[in-house]
């Protein structure tokens, strides 16, 4: 260790004290500047990330206005195509508002389009609108609805593009993430479904009757909207619980409650007035008004949510700026204090040096009476004291250094240029299991076998290699290597840290993360098997996607609880959305039907396609006692047949 300092000592010996202080100051300043620079870079990156999110919300505001006006324009155009001449002024006004929205979007795109990559998509969307406006009057109702649906879908595509390119979709905080999810995904989806519900429900209300297909579509839309409501309610609950400032709930609760209540009332009236068998009990004008009220509540909730998202993002940016300013202030104060102490230290050292120099010159001149009187008690003061005191200090220093080596947690090994071990500390015995006598003079390859045995020459820190204990077991090591010249020979200092415990903790964290992912997957599977009551004694469960044992158990549990809660006479299991029906799925459905029969409920299985029927016959599945229908509509018709 002493020889390793020789180059530094030689350099310092060639410098006077002002130069030494300047060199040490520079060496001290380099890591400090580096740390402060890295800290400021990290804070700046986080600020830029959050500012990009705010750019996204700024772009979403005029796009939200376009989406709302496009939905209204679709409804007005649909009504006019169905013969409602009184709606023409409202349609023209809606189209004018959309034109104004595109002007506002063009302005915001000039500011943010290059950064968010939205210019091409906005230009295509504007061209699509101009084409729709020009040809809309000549289209029949179905084609007009399809073109509008496509146009609205492209608006939602642009919304998602903004979410991706502005970092909104990657928001790191729970409160702002779930607000983003509501603003970016959930509410636009719900608003689209409400518009579809308005078109379908209005037609049924004007006809005064609903066939099985209409009721099935209404049931599906009702279920999708209700599932969306539950997801929004859950997400906003998580957001408010994890809002550190505590301002989110009072700011957003009334708008959220109004939205949920308005849409829930609409869904209940759909069930009672449109879906429930019998005469249609909803007037078209009243139905239109109620759907428009639900849409208005939805967009009002969107406005409140995006305002809070903006506020929370600004709070986050302000917090990062405060950290930056605090770092500047603390660093400046510490640097000032260090500078004062450093200057005082420099003055004290130079005063001692000058007194020693003056005394030496007097003694050189033969004046032995002028012994130096030193005020300092540091190393320079000890120059005037005895050799034994100096020797005692050196011995104490050496003992302290050896104590550090002996009590170090990591293995510290010195190796010569041929790979032979020169020295080691007690930690090396604990890490590798060899005694000191066994290690000294032995090859380093015994402890770090191939292919890593040459790593002792690679000077640096932070590399992982494989070590080997005396019993032959391999284990991971974090290896740091330093080089030194002693006696004209190259030697290496190896600091080895056993990573076994760290690896075990990492595996435990990975296992915990896997458990969390499985729990999330289970929750998603439960949401994908909703039980929808379509009347007082009839419930429907539409199954979508692949079904394994775990999901089938959830399906059965949901069916049993729902049938018991609703006292359902008939439970309809629709497997139209199940792509593969194998023996496992078939037997699971049979178990569900048997369990429901014990509760006094009849089971109707719908959505059995020809290939599914052929598969069930080939598997020898016995569906005796279970009612089957090819479509959900026919299953609902069976459920409401006269007893």
mmCIF file of C-alpha atoms in Angstrom, residues 15-16 31 52 81 89 118 124 144 162 259-260 284 321 328 331 384 427-428 493 521 543 592 619 623 627 639:
data_model
loop_
_atom_site.group_PDB
_atom_site.id
_atom_site.type_symbol
_atom_site.label_atom_id
_atom_site.label_comp_id
_atom_site.label_asym_id
_atom_site.label_seq_id
_atom_site.Cartn_x
_atom_site.Cartn_y
_atom_site.Cartn_z
ATOM 1 C CA UNK A 15 5.009 20.849 -5.717
ATOM 2 C CA UNK A 16 4.968 23.657 -3.214
ATOM 3 C CA UNK A 31 -16.272 14.081 -8.137
ATOM 4 C CA UNK A 52 -43.935 15.856 -22.090
ATOM 5 C CA UNK A 81 -81.095 10.387 -42.358
ATOM 6 C CA UNK A 89 -79.823 23.395 -37.793
ATOM 7 C CA UNK A 118 -49.085 13.686 -34.691
ATOM 8 C CA UNK A 124 -55.360 12.398 -42.538
ATOM 9 C CA UNK A 144 -73.489 6.889 -42.759
ATOM 10 C CA UNK A 162 -50.637 11.107 -28.095
ATOM 11 C CA UNK A 259 -71.121 10.637 -14.282
ATOM 12 C CA UNK A 260 -71.513 7.253 -12.578
ATOM 13 C CA UNK A 284 -87.674 8.446 -28.231
ATOM 14 C CA UNK A 321 -37.493 21.880 -9.159
ATOM 15 C CA UNK A 328 -27.969 24.033 -5.283
ATOM 16 C CA UNK A 331 -24.131 22.351 -2.126
ATOM 17 C CA UNK A 384 9.720 19.199 16.328
ATOM 18 C CA UNK A 427 -12.560 -12.522 4.934
ATOM 19 C CA UNK A 428 -10.987 -14.504 2.072
ATOM 20 C CA UNK A 493 -5.492 -6.113 -5.652
ATOM 21 C CA UNK A 521 -54.164 -11.976 -14.349
ATOM 22 C CA UNK A 543 -67.625 -16.033 -21.962
ATOM 23 C CA UNK A 592 -71.657 -25.522 -13.617
ATOM 24 C CA UNK A 619 -65.345 -36.129 -27.197
ATOM 25 C CA UNK A 623 -75.206 -32.748 -22.356
ATOM 26 C CA UNK A 627 -80.729 -26.887 -22.807
ATOM 27 C CA UNK A 639 -85.772 -18.054 -21.278
#
